[in-house]
Amino acid sequence: MFSMPPANGSKPAAPAAGAADVVKDTTDRAFMADVIEASRDVPVIVDFWAPWCGPCKQLGPIIEKVVRATKGAVRLVKIDTDANPMIASQLRVQSIPAVYAFFQGRPVDGFMGAVPESQVKAFVDKLVALAKQAGVGGDDMLEEAFAQAKEMVEGGDLQGALDLYSQILQAEPENARAYAGIVRCLIAAGDLENAKQMLAQAPEAIAKDKELANVRAALDVAEQASNAGPIPELMEKVAHDPNDHAARFDLAMALFAAGKREAAVDELLEIFKRDRTWNDDGARKQLVKFFEAFGQTDPLTVKTRRRLSAMMFS
């Protein structure tokens, strides 16, 4: 079992802005709050370094000096890549020191290696000017984070995905997509009780969001699937009698519970193909529940809808 995120995705109160906040160290977990969220107000420079890196030790004090001289117009966040490799990997940092600048949630500039103070000052001055012009918005990093979390879930790294969703939620406590992502991680881990509790505690502002509606459907299906029997026994029953639709239905639910979504869909489609009226149109109705659980734009939902339509009108 993995560690749970803070209740309601709450984030700790931020300290008052001041000189102490202009330069700070951060971690992979706090990156979203310290960099992405903070950069919505002012440009944030990220210095990727490591204790063993000689050029990093030369560049670090220079950047700190220049940033402090802006008196809060630009901030500096330092991240030790040895202790916190995830963000560096996500940004494809191949050598250090590596410096990135973020503004309004996305990277806007950067450079590699130790450079002279004059070049650092020019770099920072450009960011100050960008801030004065109000810059440009964007959610590129946020989208990358969601894509990475999805890949983690698909690859079985539920703890990694949970941490990343929690990091997003720490920066944006009412981000329905991240909140739903955490619940999906709990469902995938079989922790249905905590998933149910988290949905019940969803902030009012996002409680009716479609992301949470989809994940509620996923939880309903998961609870229904938890009562299905062992897959081998059900497969044997279906092999013995292909028209045992009740056994095939239970097999579909057991496959869903095991994370075999496409196989589960195939079994329900087979029931519909053999007897579309079985159990008061039960196979089609269960497919609709699957669509809600997957999300209407999920590739499997789109593909299955086409197959179902072809059967209905054939």
PDB file of C-alpha atoms in Angstrom:
ATOM      1  CA  MET A   1       0.000   0.000   0.000  1.00  0.00           C
ATOM      2  CA  PHE A   2       1.198   3.491  -0.698  1.00  0.00           C
ATOM      3  CA  SER A   3       1.039   6.741   1.259  1.00  0.00           C
ATOM      4  CA  MET A   4      -2.080   8.865   1.108  1.00  0.00           C
ATOM      5  CA  PRO A   5      -2.057  12.527  -0.035  1.00  0.00           C
ATOM      6  CA  PRO A   6      -3.091  15.293   2.373  1.00  0.00           C
ATOM      7  CA  ALA A   7      -6.828  15.389   3.028  1.00  0.00           C
ATOM      8  CA  ASN A   8      -8.734  17.481   0.474  1.00  0.00           C
ATOM      9  CA  GLY A   9      -5.459  18.200  -1.349  1.00  0.00           C
ATOM     10  CA  SER A  10      -4.789  20.967   1.157  1.00  0.00           C
ATOM     11  CA  LYS A  11      -1.549  22.858   0.880  1.00  0.00           C
ATOM     12  CA  PRO A  12       0.389  24.460   3.722  1.00  0.00           C
ATOM     13  CA  ALA A  13       0.056  28.172   4.194  1.00  0.00           C
ATOM     14  CA  ALA A  14       2.703  30.042   2.215  1.00  0.00           C
ATOM     15  CA  PRO A  15       5.072  32.327   4.106  1.00  0.00           C
ATOM     16  CA  ALA A  16       4.848  36.025   3.495  1.00  0.00           C
ATOM     17  CA  ALA A  17       6.809  37.198   0.477  1.00  0.00           C
ATOM     18  CA  GLY A  18      10.098  38.790   1.334  1.00  0.00           C
ATOM     19  CA  ALA A  19      13.842  38.572   1.040  1.00  0.00           C
ATOM     20  CA  ALA A  20      13.887  35.055   2.469  1.00  0.00           C
ATOM     21  CA  ASP A  21      11.627  33.880  -0.373  1.00  0.00           C
ATOM     22  CA  VAL A  22      13.718  35.301  -3.221  1.00  0.00           C
ATOM     23  CA  VAL A  23      16.170  32.371  -3.083  1.00  0.00           C
ATOM     24  CA  LYS A  24      15.156  28.936  -1.843  1.00  0.00           C
ATOM     25  CA  ASP A  25      15.846  25.221  -2.227  1.00  0.00           C
ATOM     26  CA  THR A  26      13.122  22.908  -3.470  1.00  0.00           C
ATOM     27  CA  THR A  27      12.404  19.239  -4.163  1.00  0.00           C
ATOM     28  CA  ASP A  28      10.660  17.236  -6.881  1.00  0.00           C
ATOM     29  CA  ARG A  29       7.535  17.081  -4.698  1.00  0.00           C
ATOM     30  CA  ALA A  30       7.451  20.833  -4.064  1.00  0.00           C
ATOM     31  CA  PHE A  31       8.421  21.863  -7.608  1.00  0.00           C
ATOM     32  CA  MET A  32       4.848  22.508  -8.730  1.00  0.00           C
ATOM     33  CA  ALA A  33       4.198  24.908  -5.845  1.00  0.00           C
ATOM     34  CA  ASP A  34       7.639  26.553  -5.677  1.00  0.00           C
ATOM     35  CA  VAL A  35       8.120  27.008  -9.411  1.00  0.00           C
ATOM     36  CA  ILE A  36       5.047  26.492 -11.593  1.00  0.00           C
ATOM     37  CA  GLU A  37       2.518  28.118  -9.262  1.00  0.00           C
ATOM     38  CA  ALA A  38       4.937  30.804  -8.059  1.00  0.00           C
ATOM     39  CA  SER A  39       5.819  31.735 -11.645  1.00  0.00           C
ATOM     40  CA  ARG A  40       2.248  32.871 -12.243  1.00  0.00           C
ATOM     41  CA  ASP A  41       3.152  35.988 -10.225  1.00  0.00           C
ATOM     42  CA  VAL A  42       6.845  36.563 -11.005  1.00  0.00           C
ATOM     43  CA  PRO A  43       9.507  34.885 -13.162  1.00  0.00           C
ATOM     44  CA  VAL A  44      11.197  32.006 -11.347  1.00  0.00           C
ATOM     45  CA  ILE A  45      14.704  30.839 -12.231  1.00  0.00           C
ATOM     46  CA  VAL A  46      15.519  27.196 -11.512  1.00  0.00           C
ATOM     47  CA  ASP A  47      19.167  26.296 -10.927  1.00  0.00           C
ATOM     48  CA  PHE A  48      19.798  22.561 -11.371  1.00  0.00           C
ATOM     49  CA  TRP A  49      22.989  21.679  -9.487  1.00  0.00           C
ATOM     50  CA  ALA A  50      24.730  18.941  -7.472  1.00  0.00           C
ATOM     51  CA  PRO A  51      27.165  19.048  -4.529  1.00  0.00           C
ATOM     52  CA  TRP A  52      29.996  17.464  -6.564  1.00  0.00           C
ATOM     53  CA  CYS A  53      29.695  19.929  -9.484  1.00  0.00           C
ATOM     54  CA  GLY A  54      32.506  22.510  -9.497  1.00  0.00           C
ATOM     55  CA  PRO A  55      30.952  24.852 -12.135  1.00  0.00           C
ATOM     56  CA  CYS A  56      27.692  24.772 -10.155  1.00  0.00           C
ATOM     57  CA  LYS A  57      29.540  26.186  -7.131  1.00  0.00           C
ATOM     58  CA  GLN A  58      30.909  28.985  -9.298  1.00  0.00           C
ATOM     59  CA  LEU A  59      27.582  29.864 -10.905  1.00  0.00           C
ATOM     60  CA  GLY A  60      25.330  29.561  -7.846  1.00  0.00           C
ATOM     61  CA  PRO A  61      26.557  32.613  -5.892  1.00  0.00           C
ATOM     62  CA  ILE A  62      26.500  34.748  -9.052  1.00  0.00           C
ATOM     63  CA  ILE A  63      22.859  33.933  -9.808  1.00  0.00           C
ATOM     64  CA  GLU A  64      21.895  34.524  -6.164  1.00  0.00           C
ATOM     65  CA  LYS A  65      23.592  37.932  -6.176  1.00  0.00           C
ATOM     66  CA  VAL A  66      21.916  39.056  -9.409  1.00  0.00           C
ATOM     67  CA  VAL A  67      18.485  37.753  -8.394  1.00  0.00           C
ATOM     68  CA  ARG A  68      18.637  39.399  -4.958  1.00  0.00           C
ATOM     69  CA  ALA A  69      19.441  42.672  -6.686  1.00  0.00           C
ATOM     70  CA  THR A  70      16.036  42.594  -8.399  1.00  0.00           C
ATOM     71  CA  LYS A  71      14.417  42.892  -4.924  1.00  0.00           C
ATOM     72  CA  GLY A  72      11.755  40.287  -5.597  1.00  0.00           C
ATOM     73  CA  ALA A  73      11.071  41.004  -9.279  1.00  0.00           C
ATOM     74  CA  VAL A  74      12.606  37.579 -10.025  1.00  0.00           C
ATOM     75  CA  ARG A  75      12.981  34.560  -7.749  1.00  0.00           C
ATOM     76  CA  LEU A  76      15.536  31.768  -7.683  1.00  0.00           C
ATOM     77  CA  VAL A  77      14.815  28.144  -6.823  1.00  0.00           C
ATOM     78  CA  LYS A  78      17.690  25.680  -6.465  1.00  0.00           C
ATOM     79  CA  ILE A  79      17.266  21.937  -6.935  1.00  0.00           C
ATOM     80  CA  ASP A  80      19.855  19.278  -6.143  1.00  0.00           C
ATOM     81  CA  THR A  81      19.585  16.803  -9.038  1.00  0.00           C
ATOM     82  CA  ASP A  82      21.226  13.990  -7.043  1.00  0.00           C
ATOM     83  CA  ALA A  83      18.506  14.111  -4.393  1.00  0.00           C
ATOM     84  CA  ASN A  84      15.709  15.116  -6.776  1.00  0.00           C
ATOM     85  CA  PRO A  85      16.155  13.611 -10.248  1.00  0.00           C
ATOM     86  CA  MET A  86      12.535  13.545 -11.468  1.00  0.00           C
ATOM     87  CA  ILE A  87      12.071  17.141 -12.662  1.00  0.00           C
ATOM     88  CA  ALA A  88      15.549  17.239 -14.202  1.00  0.00           C
ATOM     89  CA  SER A  89      14.685  14.088 -16.138  1.00  0.00           C
ATOM     90  CA  GLN A  90      11.340  15.527 -17.216  1.00  0.00           C
ATOM     91  CA  LEU A  91      13.092  18.617 -18.572  1.00  0.00           C
ATOM     92  CA  ARG A  92      15.769  16.439 -20.208  1.00  0.00           C
ATOM     93  CA  VAL A  93      18.620  18.048 -18.275  1.00  0.00           C
ATOM     94  CA  GLN A  94      21.727  16.228 -19.494  1.00  0.00           C
ATOM     95  CA  SER A  95      24.467  18.290 -17.849  1.00  0.00           C
ATOM     96  CA  ILE A  96      24.757  20.727 -14.975  1.00  0.00           C
ATOM     97  CA  PRO A  97      24.692  23.505 -14.101  1.00  0.00           C
ATOM     98  CA  ALA A  98      21.477  23.944 -16.056  1.00  0.00           C
ATOM     99  CA  VAL A  99      19.332  27.034 -15.611  1.00  0.00           C
ATOM    100  CA  TYR A 100      15.688  27.374 -16.651  1.00  0.00           C
ATOM    101  CA  ALA A 101      13.388  30.382 -16.311  1.00  0.00           C
ATOM    102  CA  PHE A 102       9.642  29.933 -15.831  1.00  0.00           C
ATOM    103  CA  PHE A 103       6.935  32.538 -16.169  1.00  0.00           C
ATOM    104  CA  GLN A 104       3.165  32.088 -15.939  1.00  0.00           C
ATOM    105  CA  GLY A 105       3.496  28.344 -15.594  1.00  0.00           C
ATOM    106  CA  ARG A 106       5.841  27.528 -18.465  1.00  0.00           C
ATOM    107  CA  PRO A 107       9.552  27.598 -19.332  1.00  0.00           C
ATOM    108  CA  VAL A 108      10.532  30.762 -21.228  1.00  0.00           C
ATOM    109  CA  ASP A 109      14.353  30.783 -21.333  1.00  0.00           C
ATOM    110  CA  GLY A 110      17.460  29.001 -20.097  1.00  0.00           C
ATOM    111  CA  PHE A 111      21.148  28.281 -20.475  1.00  0.00           C
ATOM    112  CA  MET A 112      23.692  25.574 -19.674  1.00  0.00           C
ATOM    113  CA  GLY A 113      27.063  25.774 -17.947  1.00  0.00           C
ATOM    114  CA  ALA A 114      28.818  28.400 -15.845  1.00  0.00           C
ATOM    115  CA  VAL A 115      28.635  31.807 -17.520  1.00  0.00           C
ATOM    116  CA  PRO A 116      30.044  35.218 -16.484  1.00  0.00           C
ATOM    117  CA  GLU A 117      28.089  37.594 -14.258  1.00  0.00           C
ATOM    118  CA  SER A 118      27.402  39.949 -17.163  1.00  0.00           C
ATOM    119  CA  GLN A 119      25.592  37.178 -19.044  1.00  0.00           C
ATOM    120  CA  VAL A 120      23.620  36.190 -15.944  1.00  0.00           C
ATOM    121  CA  LYS A 121      22.591  39.825 -15.455  1.00  0.00           C
ATOM    122  CA  ALA A 122      21.440  40.106 -19.068  1.00  0.00           C
ATOM    123  CA  PHE A 123      19.446  36.905 -18.628  1.00  0.00           C
ATOM    124  CA  VAL A 124      17.749  38.194 -15.464  1.00  0.00           C
ATOM    125  CA  ASP A 125      17.130  41.673 -16.918  1.00  0.00           C
ATOM    126  CA  LYS A 126      15.280  40.068 -19.821  1.00  0.00           C
ATOM    127  CA  LEU A 127      13.019  38.264 -17.345  1.00  0.00           C
ATOM    128  CA  VAL A 128      12.316  41.490 -15.465  1.00  0.00           C
ATOM    129  CA  ALA A 129      11.318  43.120 -18.741  1.00  0.00           C
ATOM    130  CA  LEU A 130       9.141  40.145 -19.619  1.00  0.00           C
ATOM    131  CA  ALA A 131       7.322  40.459 -16.313  1.00  0.00           C
ATOM    132  CA  LYS A 132       6.713  44.173 -16.886  1.00  0.00           C
ATOM    133  CA  GLN A 133       5.132  43.383 -20.228  1.00  0.00           C
ATOM    134  CA  ALA A 134       2.894  40.790 -18.499  1.00  0.00           C
ATOM    135  CA  GLY A 135       4.450  37.933 -20.491  1.00  0.00           C
ATOM    136  CA  VAL A 136       2.446  35.096 -21.991  1.00  0.00           C
ATOM    137  CA  GLY A 137       0.430  32.395 -20.224  1.00  0.00           C
ATOM    138  CA  GLY A 138       0.515  28.668 -20.717  1.00  0.00           C
ATOM    139  CA  ASP A 139       0.071  25.306 -19.079  1.00  0.00           C
ATOM    140  CA  ASP A 140       2.726  23.298 -20.912  1.00  0.00           C
ATOM    141  CA  MET A 141       4.416  22.003 -17.755  1.00  0.00           C
ATOM    142  CA  LEU A 142       1.088  21.164 -16.164  1.00  0.00           C
ATOM    143  CA  GLU A 143       0.069  19.152 -19.217  1.00  0.00           C
ATOM    144  CA  GLU A 144       3.440  17.385 -19.181  1.00  0.00           C
ATOM    145  CA  ALA A 145       2.902  16.515 -15.519  1.00  0.00           C
ATOM    146  CA  PHE A 146      -0.526  15.032 -16.258  1.00  0.00           C
ATOM    147  CA  ALA A 147       0.884  13.065 -19.186  1.00  0.00           C
ATOM    148  CA  GLN A 148       3.695  11.728 -17.013  1.00  0.00           C
ATOM    149  CA  ALA A 149       1.259  10.735 -14.251  1.00  0.00           C
ATOM    150  CA  LYS A 150      -0.884   8.882 -16.787  1.00  0.00           C
ATOM    151  CA  GLU A 151       2.176   7.010 -18.068  1.00  0.00           C
ATOM    152  CA  MET A 152       3.068   6.072 -14.481  1.00  0.00           C
ATOM    153  CA  VAL A 153      -0.405   4.641 -13.878  1.00  0.00           C
ATOM    154  CA  GLU A 154      -0.290   2.677 -17.126  1.00  0.00           C
ATOM    155  CA  GLY A 155       3.175   1.407 -16.192  1.00  0.00           C
ATOM    156  CA  GLY A 156       2.045   0.313 -12.733  1.00  0.00           C
ATOM    157  CA  ASP A 157       3.875   3.031 -10.789  1.00  0.00           C
ATOM    158  CA  LEU A 158       0.854   4.061  -8.725  1.00  0.00           C
ATOM    159  CA  GLN A 159       2.924   5.663  -5.948  1.00  0.00           C
ATOM    160  CA  GLY A 160       4.785   7.837  -8.459  1.00  0.00           C
ATOM    161  CA  ALA A 161       1.521   8.922 -10.087  1.00  0.00           C
ATOM    162  CA  LEU A 162      -0.054   9.585  -6.692  1.00  0.00           C
ATOM    163  CA  ASP A 163       2.904  11.771  -5.697  1.00  0.00           C
ATOM    164  CA  LEU A 164       2.718  13.736  -8.942  1.00  0.00           C
ATOM    165  CA  TYR A 165      -1.055  14.275  -8.728  1.00  0.00           C
ATOM    166  CA  SER A 166      -0.623  15.328  -5.081  1.00  0.00           C
ATOM    167  CA  GLN A 167       2.069  17.796  -6.124  1.00  0.00           C
ATOM    168  CA  ILE A 168      -0.292  19.369  -8.665  1.00  0.00           C
ATOM    169  CA  LEU A 169      -3.065  19.461  -6.080  1.00  0.00           C
ATOM    170  CA  GLN A 170      -0.781  21.131  -3.556  1.00  0.00           C
ATOM    171  CA  ALA A 171      -0.299  23.980  -6.031  1.00  0.00           C
ATOM    172  CA  GLU A 172      -3.938  24.001  -7.182  1.00  0.00           C
ATOM    173  CA  PRO A 173      -6.218  22.570  -4.448  1.00  0.00           C
ATOM    174  CA  GLU A 174      -9.282  22.776  -6.706  1.00  0.00           C
ATOM    175  CA  ASN A 175      -7.784  21.077  -9.759  1.00  0.00           C
ATOM    176  CA  ALA A 176     -10.464  18.485 -10.513  1.00  0.00           C
ATOM    177  CA  ARG A 177      -8.255  16.555 -12.918  1.00  0.00           C
ATOM    178  CA  ALA A 178      -5.542  16.025 -10.295  1.00  0.00           C
ATOM    179  CA  TYR A 179      -8.114  15.201  -7.598  1.00  0.00           C
ATOM    180  CA  ALA A 180      -9.708  12.603  -9.848  1.00  0.00           C
ATOM    181  CA  GLY A 181      -6.245  11.262 -10.680  1.00  0.00           C
ATOM    182  CA  ILE A 182      -5.556  10.550  -7.023  1.00  0.00           C
ATOM    183  CA  VAL A 183      -8.880   8.740  -6.661  1.00  0.00           C
ATOM    184  CA  ARG A 184      -8.103   6.661  -9.762  1.00  0.00           C
ATOM    185  CA  CYS A 185      -4.761   5.677  -8.213  1.00  0.00           C
ATOM    186  CA  LEU A 186      -6.568   4.506  -5.079  1.00  0.00           C
ATOM    187  CA  ILE A 187      -9.064   2.530  -7.160  1.00  0.00           C
ATOM    188  CA  ALA A 188      -6.271   0.926  -9.183  1.00  0.00           C
ATOM    189  CA  ALA A 189      -4.596  -0.089  -5.917  1.00  0.00           C
ATOM    190  CA  GLY A 190      -7.827  -1.686  -4.708  1.00  0.00           C
ATOM    191  CA  ASP A 191      -8.162   0.873  -1.892  1.00  0.00           C
ATOM    192  CA  LEU A 192     -11.834   1.483  -2.582  1.00  0.00           C
ATOM    193  CA  GLU A 193     -12.638   2.695   0.933  1.00  0.00           C
ATOM    194  CA  ASN A 194     -10.170   5.585   0.784  1.00  0.00           C
ATOM    195  CA  ALA A 195     -11.267   6.347  -2.776  1.00  0.00           C
ATOM    196  CA  LYS A 196     -14.865   6.598  -1.595  1.00  0.00           C
ATOM    197  CA  GLN A 197     -13.831   8.775   1.358  1.00  0.00           C
ATOM    198  CA  MET A 198     -11.832  11.139  -0.824  1.00  0.00           C
ATOM    199  CA  LEU A 199     -14.724  11.558  -3.255  1.00  0.00           C
ATOM    200  CA  ALA A 200     -17.025  12.341  -0.341  1.00  0.00           C
ATOM    201  CA  GLN A 201     -14.595  15.042   0.823  1.00  0.00           C
ATOM    202  CA  ALA A 202     -14.126  16.687  -2.583  1.00  0.00           C
ATOM    203  CA  PRO A 203     -14.107  20.519  -2.395  1.00  0.00           C
ATOM    204  CA  GLU A 204     -17.504  21.974  -3.238  1.00  0.00           C
ATOM    205  CA  ALA A 205     -16.068  23.897  -6.193  1.00  0.00           C
ATOM    206  CA  ILE A 206     -15.183  20.686  -8.042  1.00  0.00           C
ATOM    207  CA  ALA A 207     -17.633  18.171  -6.534  1.00  0.00           C
ATOM    208  CA  LYS A 208     -19.841  18.256  -9.646  1.00  0.00           C
ATOM    209  CA  ASP A 209     -17.018  18.445 -12.181  1.00  0.00           C
ATOM    210  CA  LYS A 210     -17.169  15.887 -15.020  1.00  0.00           C
ATOM    211  CA  GLU A 211     -13.738  14.536 -13.991  1.00  0.00           C
ATOM    212  CA  LEU A 212     -15.166  13.534 -10.618  1.00  0.00           C
ATOM    213  CA  ALA A 213     -18.357  12.239 -12.221  1.00  0.00           C
ATOM    214  CA  ASN A 214     -16.225   9.907 -14.346  1.00  0.00           C
ATOM    215  CA  VAL A 215     -14.212   8.705 -11.377  1.00  0.00           C
ATOM    216  CA  ARG A 216     -17.393   8.074  -9.369  1.00  0.00           C
ATOM    217  CA  ALA A 217     -18.514   5.836 -12.210  1.00  0.00           C
ATOM    218  CA  ALA A 218     -15.119   4.107 -12.101  1.00  0.00           C
ATOM    219  CA  LEU A 219     -15.531   3.521  -8.369  1.00  0.00           C
ATOM    220  CA  ASP A 220     -19.043   2.101  -8.863  1.00  0.00           C
ATOM    221  CA  VAL A 221     -17.746  -0.322 -11.484  1.00  0.00           C
ATOM    222  CA  ALA A 222     -14.760  -1.265  -9.303  1.00  0.00           C
ATOM    223  CA  GLU A 223     -17.044  -2.042  -6.359  1.00  0.00           C
ATOM    224  CA  GLN A 224     -19.262  -4.089  -8.643  1.00  0.00           C
ATOM    225  CA  ALA A 225     -16.214  -5.909 -10.064  1.00  0.00           C
ATOM    226  CA  SER A 226     -14.831  -6.696  -6.610  1.00  0.00           C
ATOM    227  CA  ASN A 227     -17.580  -9.294  -6.196  1.00  0.00           C
ATOM    228  CA  ALA A 228     -16.678 -11.186  -9.391  1.00  0.00           C
ATOM    229  CA  GLY A 229     -15.213 -14.662  -9.098  1.00  0.00           C
ATOM    230  CA  PRO A 230     -11.726 -15.925 -10.062  1.00  0.00           C
ATOM    231  CA  ILE A 231     -10.902 -15.407 -13.758  1.00  0.00           C
ATOM    232  CA  PRO A 232      -9.749 -19.016 -14.485  1.00  0.00           C
ATOM    233  CA  GLU A 233     -12.954 -20.521 -13.127  1.00  0.00           C
ATOM    234  CA  LEU A 234     -15.123 -18.078 -15.045  1.00  0.00           C
ATOM    235  CA  MET A 235     -13.172 -18.685 -18.252  1.00  0.00           C
ATOM    236  CA  GLU A 236     -13.706 -22.413 -17.807  1.00  0.00           C
ATOM    237  CA  LYS A 237     -17.448 -21.883 -17.363  1.00  0.00           C
ATOM    238  CA  VAL A 238     -17.667 -19.774 -20.512  1.00  0.00           C
ATOM    239  CA  ALA A 239     -15.596 -22.286 -22.481  1.00  0.00           C
ATOM    240  CA  HIS A 240     -17.935 -25.074 -21.359  1.00  0.00           C
ATOM    241  CA  ASP A 241     -21.058 -23.083 -22.268  1.00  0.00           C
ATOM    242  CA  PRO A 242     -20.509 -20.001 -24.488  1.00  0.00           C
ATOM    243  CA  ASN A 243     -24.139 -19.004 -23.903  1.00  0.00           C
ATOM    244  CA  ASP A 244     -23.734 -18.805 -20.130  1.00  0.00           C
ATOM    245  CA  HIS A 245     -24.095 -15.051 -20.253  1.00  0.00           C
ATOM    246  CA  ALA A 246     -24.113 -14.639 -16.485  1.00  0.00           C
ATOM    247  CA  ALA A 247     -20.699 -16.306 -16.262  1.00  0.00           C
ATOM    248  CA  ARG A 248     -19.403 -14.224 -19.179  1.00  0.00           C
ATOM    249  CA  PHE A 249     -20.695 -11.061 -17.519  1.00  0.00           C
ATOM    250  CA  ASP A 250     -18.904 -11.984 -14.277  1.00  0.00           C
ATOM    251  CA  LEU A 251     -15.783 -12.715 -16.327  1.00  0.00           C
ATOM    252  CA  ALA A 252     -15.971  -9.234 -17.852  1.00  0.00           C
ATOM    253  CA  MET A 253     -16.167  -7.684 -14.388  1.00  0.00           C
ATOM    254  CA  ALA A 254     -13.295  -9.828 -13.086  1.00  0.00           C
ATOM    255  CA  LEU A 255     -11.159  -8.797 -16.072  1.00  0.00           C
ATOM    256  CA  PHE A 256     -12.002  -5.149 -15.393  1.00  0.00           C
ATOM    257  CA  ALA A 257     -10.967  -5.573 -11.761  1.00  0.00           C
ATOM    258  CA  ALA A 258      -7.652  -7.045 -12.966  1.00  0.00           C
ATOM    259  CA  GLY A 259      -6.994  -3.988 -15.144  1.00  0.00           C
ATOM    260  CA  LYS A 260      -7.701  -5.850 -18.406  1.00  0.00           C
ATOM    261  CA  ARG A 261     -10.088  -3.228 -19.775  1.00  0.00           C
ATOM    262  CA  GLU A 262     -10.136  -4.254 -23.421  1.00  0.00           C
ATOM    263  CA  ALA A 263     -10.678  -7.925 -22.598  1.00  0.00           C
ATOM    264  CA  ALA A 264     -13.554  -6.929 -20.301  1.00  0.00           C
ATOM    265  CA  VAL A 265     -15.122  -4.895 -23.089  1.00  0.00           C
ATOM    266  CA  ASP A 266     -14.745  -7.799 -25.533  1.00  0.00           C
ATOM    267  CA  GLU A 267     -16.701 -10.136 -23.247  1.00  0.00           C
ATOM    268  CA  LEU A 268     -19.577  -7.669 -22.891  1.00  0.00           C
ATOM    269  CA  LEU A 269     -19.675  -7.140 -26.649  1.00  0.00           C
ATOM    270  CA  GLU A 270     -19.800 -10.916 -27.096  1.00  0.00           C
ATOM    271  CA  ILE A 271     -22.858 -11.099 -24.823  1.00  0.00           C
ATOM    272  CA  PHE A 272     -24.526  -8.312 -26.804  1.00  0.00           C
ATOM    273  CA  LYS A 273     -23.674 -10.082 -30.066  1.00  0.00           C
ATOM    274  CA  ARG A 274     -25.187 -13.375 -28.854  1.00  0.00           C
ATOM    275  CA  ASP A 275     -28.249 -11.962 -27.071  1.00  0.00           C
ATOM    276  CA  ARG A 276     -28.680  -8.210 -26.917  1.00  0.00           C
ATOM    277  CA  THR A 277     -31.829  -8.518 -24.772  1.00  0.00           C
ATOM    278  CA  TRP A 278     -30.166 -10.632 -22.064  1.00  0.00           C
ATOM    279  CA  ASN A 279     -30.815  -9.399 -18.527  1.00  0.00           C
ATOM    280  CA  ASP A 280     -32.820  -6.393 -19.749  1.00  0.00           C
ATOM    281  CA  ASP A 281     -30.076  -5.165 -22.119  1.00  0.00           C
ATOM    282  CA  GLY A 282     -27.528  -5.749 -19.333  1.00  0.00           C
ATOM    283  CA  ALA A 283     -24.424  -5.991 -21.518  1.00  0.00           C
ATOM    284  CA  ARG A 284     -25.038  -2.663 -23.263  1.00  0.00           C
ATOM    285  CA  LYS A 285     -25.912  -0.917 -20.002  1.00  0.00           C
ATOM    286  CA  GLN A 286     -22.685  -2.189 -18.428  1.00  0.00           C
ATOM    287  CA  LEU A 287     -20.700  -0.944 -21.426  1.00  0.00           C
ATOM    288  CA  VAL A 288     -22.214   2.509 -20.886  1.00  0.00           C
ATOM    289  CA  LYS A 289     -20.990   2.375 -17.275  1.00  0.00           C
ATOM    290  CA  PHE A 290     -17.551   1.438 -18.572  1.00  0.00           C
ATOM    291  CA  PHE A 291     -17.609   4.443 -20.914  1.00  0.00           C
ATOM    292  CA  GLU A 292     -18.383   6.738 -17.983  1.00  0.00           C
ATOM    293  CA  ALA A 293     -15.594   5.140 -15.961  1.00  0.00           C
ATOM    294  CA  PHE A 294     -13.038   5.385 -18.783  1.00  0.00           C
ATOM    295  CA  GLY A 295     -14.084   8.901 -19.837  1.00  0.00           C
ATOM    296  CA  GLN A 296     -15.924   9.751 -23.042  1.00  0.00           C
ATOM    297  CA  THR A 297     -12.733  10.705 -24.923  1.00  0.00           C
ATOM    298  CA  ASP A 298     -10.733   7.644 -23.873  1.00  0.00           C
ATOM    299  CA  PRO A 299      -9.526   5.772 -27.001  1.00  0.00           C
ATOM    300  CA  LEU A 300     -11.090   2.528 -25.761  1.00  0.00           C
ATOM    301  CA  THR A 301     -14.436   4.269 -25.233  1.00  0.00           C
ATOM    302  CA  VAL A 302     -14.376   5.694 -28.757  1.00  0.00           C
ATOM    303  CA  LYS A 303     -13.334   2.362 -30.289  1.00  0.00           C
ATOM    304  CA  THR A 304     -15.947   0.369 -28.356  1.00  0.00           C
ATOM    305  CA  ARG A 305     -18.747   2.796 -29.188  1.00  0.00           C
ATOM    306  CA  ARG A 306     -18.013   2.245 -32.880  1.00  0.00           C
ATOM    307  CA  ARG A 307     -18.037  -1.533 -32.458  1.00  0.00           C
ATOM    308  CA  LEU A 308     -21.270  -1.398 -30.459  1.00  0.00           C
ATOM    309  CA  SER A 309     -22.940   0.851 -33.055  1.00  0.00           C
ATOM    310  CA  ALA A 310     -21.902  -1.489 -35.848  1.00  0.00           C
ATOM    311  CA  MET A 311     -23.530  -4.399 -33.998  1.00  0.00           C
ATOM    312  CA  MET A 312     -26.684  -2.439 -33.224  1.00  0.00           C
ATOM    313  CA  PHE A 313     -27.293  -1.428 -36.826  1.00  0.00           C
ATOM    314  CA  SER A 314     -26.041  -4.555 -38.576  1.00  0.00           C
TER     315      SER A 314
END
